[in-house]
XYZ file of N, CA and C in Angstrom:
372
model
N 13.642 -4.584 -11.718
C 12.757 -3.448 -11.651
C 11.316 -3.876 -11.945
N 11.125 -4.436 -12.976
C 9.909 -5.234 -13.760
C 9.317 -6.371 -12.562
N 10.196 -6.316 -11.745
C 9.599 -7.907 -10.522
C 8.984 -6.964 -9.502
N 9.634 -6.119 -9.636
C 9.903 -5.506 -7.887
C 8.172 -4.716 -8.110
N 7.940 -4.520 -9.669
C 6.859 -3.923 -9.182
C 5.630 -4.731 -9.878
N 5.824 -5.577 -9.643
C 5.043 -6.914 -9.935
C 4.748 -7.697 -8.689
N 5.877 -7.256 -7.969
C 5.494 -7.867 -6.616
C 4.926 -6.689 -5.613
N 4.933 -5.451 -6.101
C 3.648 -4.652 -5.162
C 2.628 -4.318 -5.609
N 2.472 -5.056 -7.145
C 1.200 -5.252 -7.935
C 0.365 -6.545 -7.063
N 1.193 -7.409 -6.909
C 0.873 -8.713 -5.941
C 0.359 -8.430 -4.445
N 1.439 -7.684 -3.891
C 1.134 -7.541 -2.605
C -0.392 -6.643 -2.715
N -0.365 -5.385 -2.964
C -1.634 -5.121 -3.088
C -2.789 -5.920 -3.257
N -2.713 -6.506 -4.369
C -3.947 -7.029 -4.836
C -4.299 -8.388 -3.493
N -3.350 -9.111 -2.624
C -3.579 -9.448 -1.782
C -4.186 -9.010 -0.117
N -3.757 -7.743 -0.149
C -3.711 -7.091 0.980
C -5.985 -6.778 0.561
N -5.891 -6.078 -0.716
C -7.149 -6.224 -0.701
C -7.783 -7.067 -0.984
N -7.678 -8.256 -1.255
C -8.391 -9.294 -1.202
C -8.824 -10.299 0.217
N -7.762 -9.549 1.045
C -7.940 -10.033 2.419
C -8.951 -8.862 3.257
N -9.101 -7.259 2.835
C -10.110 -6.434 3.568
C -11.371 -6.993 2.814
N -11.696 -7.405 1.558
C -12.809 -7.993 1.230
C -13.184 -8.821 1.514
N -12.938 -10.081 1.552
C -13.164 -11.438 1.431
C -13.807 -11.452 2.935
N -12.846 -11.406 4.213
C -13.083 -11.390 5.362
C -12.769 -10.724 6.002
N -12.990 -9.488 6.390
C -13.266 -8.359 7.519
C -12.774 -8.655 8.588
N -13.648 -9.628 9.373
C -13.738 -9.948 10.935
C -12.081 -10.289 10.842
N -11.556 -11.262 10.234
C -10.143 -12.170 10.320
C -8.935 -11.186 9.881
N -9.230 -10.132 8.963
C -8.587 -9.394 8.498
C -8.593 -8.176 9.866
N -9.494 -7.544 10.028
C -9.443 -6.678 11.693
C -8.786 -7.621 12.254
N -9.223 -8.622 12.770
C -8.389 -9.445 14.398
C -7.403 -9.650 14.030
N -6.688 -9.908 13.105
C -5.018 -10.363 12.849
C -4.403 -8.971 12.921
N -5.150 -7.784 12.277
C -4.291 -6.537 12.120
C -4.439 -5.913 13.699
N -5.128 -6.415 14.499
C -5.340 -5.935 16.022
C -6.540 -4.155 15.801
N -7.195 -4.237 15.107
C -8.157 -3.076 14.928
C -9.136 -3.882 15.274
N -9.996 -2.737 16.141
C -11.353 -2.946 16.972
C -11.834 -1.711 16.842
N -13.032 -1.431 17.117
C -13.559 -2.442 16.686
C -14.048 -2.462 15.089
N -13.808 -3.781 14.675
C -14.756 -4.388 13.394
C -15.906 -3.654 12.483
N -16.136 -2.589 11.191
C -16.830 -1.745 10.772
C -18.006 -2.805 10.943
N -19.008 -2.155 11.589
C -20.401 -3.250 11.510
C -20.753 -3.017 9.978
N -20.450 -1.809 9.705
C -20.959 -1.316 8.052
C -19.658 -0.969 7.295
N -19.422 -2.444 6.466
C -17.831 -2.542 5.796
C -17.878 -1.039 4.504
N -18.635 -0.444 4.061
C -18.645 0.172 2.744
C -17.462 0.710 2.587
N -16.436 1.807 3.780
C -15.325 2.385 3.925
C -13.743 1.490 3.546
N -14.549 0.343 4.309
C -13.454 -0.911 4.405
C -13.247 -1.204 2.857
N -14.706 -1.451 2.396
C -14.435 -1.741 1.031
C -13.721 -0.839 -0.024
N -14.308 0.153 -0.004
C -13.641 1.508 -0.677
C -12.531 1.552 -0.278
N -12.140 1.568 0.766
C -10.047 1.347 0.639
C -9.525 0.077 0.290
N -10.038 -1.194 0.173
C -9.577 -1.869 -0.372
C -9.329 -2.009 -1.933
N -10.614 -1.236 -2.338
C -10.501 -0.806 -3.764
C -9.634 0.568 -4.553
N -9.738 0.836 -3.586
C -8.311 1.735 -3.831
C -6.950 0.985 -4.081
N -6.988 -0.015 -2.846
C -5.293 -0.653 -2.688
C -5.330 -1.335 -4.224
N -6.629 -2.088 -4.575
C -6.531 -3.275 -5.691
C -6.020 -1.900 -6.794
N -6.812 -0.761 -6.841
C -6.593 -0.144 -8.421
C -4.841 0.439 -8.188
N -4.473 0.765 -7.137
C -3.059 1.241 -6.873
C -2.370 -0.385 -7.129
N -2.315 -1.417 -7.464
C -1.844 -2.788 -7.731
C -1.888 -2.606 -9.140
N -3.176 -2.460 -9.552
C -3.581 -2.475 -10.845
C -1.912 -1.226 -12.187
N -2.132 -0.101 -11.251
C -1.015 0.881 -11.629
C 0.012 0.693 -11.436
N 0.481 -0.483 -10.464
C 2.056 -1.097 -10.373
C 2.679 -2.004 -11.460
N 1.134 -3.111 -12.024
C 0.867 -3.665 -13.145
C 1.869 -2.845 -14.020
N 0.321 -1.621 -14.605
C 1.064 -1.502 -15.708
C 2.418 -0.720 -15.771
N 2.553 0.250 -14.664
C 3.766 0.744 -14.514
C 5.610 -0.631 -14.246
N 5.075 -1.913 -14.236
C 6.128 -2.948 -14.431
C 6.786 -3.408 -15.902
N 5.272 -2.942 -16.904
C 5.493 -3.055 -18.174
C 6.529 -2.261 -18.637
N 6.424 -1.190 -18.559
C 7.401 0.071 -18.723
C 7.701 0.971 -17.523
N 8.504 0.637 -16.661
C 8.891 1.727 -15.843
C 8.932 3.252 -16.157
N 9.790 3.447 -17.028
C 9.900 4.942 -17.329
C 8.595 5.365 -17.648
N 8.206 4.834 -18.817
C 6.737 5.587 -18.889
C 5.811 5.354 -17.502
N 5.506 4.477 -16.837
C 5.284 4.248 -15.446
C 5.526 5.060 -14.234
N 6.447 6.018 -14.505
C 7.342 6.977 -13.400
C 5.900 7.631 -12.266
N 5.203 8.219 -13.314
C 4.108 9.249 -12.282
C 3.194 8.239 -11.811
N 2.942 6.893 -12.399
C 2.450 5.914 -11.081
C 2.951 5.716 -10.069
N 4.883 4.937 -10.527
C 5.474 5.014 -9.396
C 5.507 5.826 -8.269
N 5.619 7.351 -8.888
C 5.649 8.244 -7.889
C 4.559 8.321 -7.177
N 3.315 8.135 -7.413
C 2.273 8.408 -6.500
C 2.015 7.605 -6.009
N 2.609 6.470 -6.291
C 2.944 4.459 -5.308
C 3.480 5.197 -3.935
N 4.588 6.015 -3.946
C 5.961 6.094 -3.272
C 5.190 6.895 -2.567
N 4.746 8.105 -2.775
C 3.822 8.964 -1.938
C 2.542 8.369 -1.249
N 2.082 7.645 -1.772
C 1.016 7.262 -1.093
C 1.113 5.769 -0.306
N 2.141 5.419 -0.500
C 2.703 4.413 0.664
C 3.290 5.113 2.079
N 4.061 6.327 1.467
C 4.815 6.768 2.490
C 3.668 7.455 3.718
N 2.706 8.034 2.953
C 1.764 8.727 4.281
C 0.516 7.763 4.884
N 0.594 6.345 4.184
C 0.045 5.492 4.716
C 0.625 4.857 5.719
N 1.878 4.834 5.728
C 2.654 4.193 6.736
C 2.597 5.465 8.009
N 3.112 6.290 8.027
C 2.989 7.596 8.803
C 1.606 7.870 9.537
N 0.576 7.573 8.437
C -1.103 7.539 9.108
C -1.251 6.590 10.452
N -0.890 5.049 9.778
C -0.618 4.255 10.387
C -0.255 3.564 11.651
N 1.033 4.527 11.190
C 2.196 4.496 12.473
C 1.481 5.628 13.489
N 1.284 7.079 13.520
C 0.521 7.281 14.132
C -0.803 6.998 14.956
N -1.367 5.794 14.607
C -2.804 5.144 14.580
C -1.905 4.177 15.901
N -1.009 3.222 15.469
C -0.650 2.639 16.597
C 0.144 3.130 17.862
N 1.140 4.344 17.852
C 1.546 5.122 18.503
C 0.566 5.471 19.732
N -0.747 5.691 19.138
C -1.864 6.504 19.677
C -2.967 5.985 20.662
N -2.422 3.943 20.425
C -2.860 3.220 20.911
C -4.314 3.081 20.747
N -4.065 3.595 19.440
C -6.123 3.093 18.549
C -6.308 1.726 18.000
N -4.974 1.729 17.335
C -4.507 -0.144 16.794
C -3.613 -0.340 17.351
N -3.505 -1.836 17.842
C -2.989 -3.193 17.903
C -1.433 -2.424 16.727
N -0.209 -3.352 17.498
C 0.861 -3.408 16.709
C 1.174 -4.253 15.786
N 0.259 -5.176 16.031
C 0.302 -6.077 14.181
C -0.288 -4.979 12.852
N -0.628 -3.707 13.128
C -0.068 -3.061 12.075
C 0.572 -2.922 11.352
N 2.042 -2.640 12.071
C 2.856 -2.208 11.814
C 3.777 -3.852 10.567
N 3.364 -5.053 10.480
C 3.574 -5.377 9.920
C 3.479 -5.591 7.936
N 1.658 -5.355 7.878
C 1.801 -4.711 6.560
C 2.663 -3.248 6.227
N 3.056 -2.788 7.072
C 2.918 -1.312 7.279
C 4.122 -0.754 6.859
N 5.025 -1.752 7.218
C 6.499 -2.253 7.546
C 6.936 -2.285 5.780
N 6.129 -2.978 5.117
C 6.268 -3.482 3.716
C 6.044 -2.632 2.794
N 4.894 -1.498 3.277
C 4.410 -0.730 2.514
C 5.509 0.109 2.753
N 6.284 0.570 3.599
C 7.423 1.186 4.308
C 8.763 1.029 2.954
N 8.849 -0.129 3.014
C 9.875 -0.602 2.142
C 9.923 -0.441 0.634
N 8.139 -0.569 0.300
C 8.185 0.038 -1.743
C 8.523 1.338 -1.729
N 7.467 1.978 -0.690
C 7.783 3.544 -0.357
C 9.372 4.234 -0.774
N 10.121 3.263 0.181
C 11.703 3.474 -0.389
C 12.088 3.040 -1.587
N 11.813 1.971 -1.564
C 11.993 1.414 -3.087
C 11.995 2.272 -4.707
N 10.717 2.848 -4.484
C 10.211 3.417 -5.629
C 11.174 4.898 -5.613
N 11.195 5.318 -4.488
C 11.817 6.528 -4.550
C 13.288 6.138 -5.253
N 13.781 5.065 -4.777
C 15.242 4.899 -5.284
C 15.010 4.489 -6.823
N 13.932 4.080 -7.451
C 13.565 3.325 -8.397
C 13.513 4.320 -9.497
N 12.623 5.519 -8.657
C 12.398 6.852 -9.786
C 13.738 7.728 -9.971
N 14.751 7.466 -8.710
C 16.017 8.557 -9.178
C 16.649 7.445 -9.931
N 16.845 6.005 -9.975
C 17.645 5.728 -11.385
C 17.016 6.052 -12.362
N 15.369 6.147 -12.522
C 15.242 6.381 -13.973
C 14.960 7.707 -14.257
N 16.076 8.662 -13.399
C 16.019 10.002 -13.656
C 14.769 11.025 -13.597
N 13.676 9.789 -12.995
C 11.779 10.527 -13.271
C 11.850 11.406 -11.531
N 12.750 11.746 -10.653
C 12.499 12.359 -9.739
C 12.765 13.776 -9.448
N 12.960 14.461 -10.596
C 13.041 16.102 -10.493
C 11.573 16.550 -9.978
N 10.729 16.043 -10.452
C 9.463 16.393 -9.683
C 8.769 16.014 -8.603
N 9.478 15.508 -7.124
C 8.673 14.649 -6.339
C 7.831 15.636 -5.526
């Protein structure tokens, strides 16, 4: 339990370290065009993804007390993927989307199964 969300503390903090660092390489691999000439948006969701990493962190320390991070991990993976998936459906992005997308797909489930063992899902 303690790995699993250590490793979407990881994945995050990678995923945004790749919309920061380099833009151009990060668009062309994900198949999005075109390229923000003015990253500020780009940046601001990447800083989102890093502080949602940051809350997987500490929610790995203690799961249970962790639950209403988890849960808003699980929710906000799930309509990112759905955004997403719509975005390529729509033929706005490239289908190498769908590969982060795919992953984010999978905590999404994860967490949900994660919060009914630790009984934290009467409220989703």
């Amino acid at each position: 339990m303690k790995r699993l969300l250590l490793s979407a503390a990881c994945f995050n903090w990678s995923v945004a370290l790749l919309f920061v660092v380099d833009i151009q390489w990060t668009f062309t691999l994900l198949g999005i065009k075109p390229v923000p000439s003015e990253p500020l948006f780009v940046e601001l969701f990447a800083t989102l993804v890093f502080c949602f990493g940051i809350g997987y962190f500490w929610a790995s320390r203690d799961p249970r007390a962790g639950a209403p991070l988890i849960r808003l991990g699980a929710w906000s993976k799930l309509i990112l993927v759905l955004v997403g998936g719509l975005e390529v459906v729509r033929g706005l992005v490239s289908w190498p989307l769908l590969l982060p997308l795919a992953v984010d797909l999978f905590y999404a489930l994860v967490f949900f199964g994660l919060l009914q063992r630790l009984g934290a899902d009467q409220r989703l």
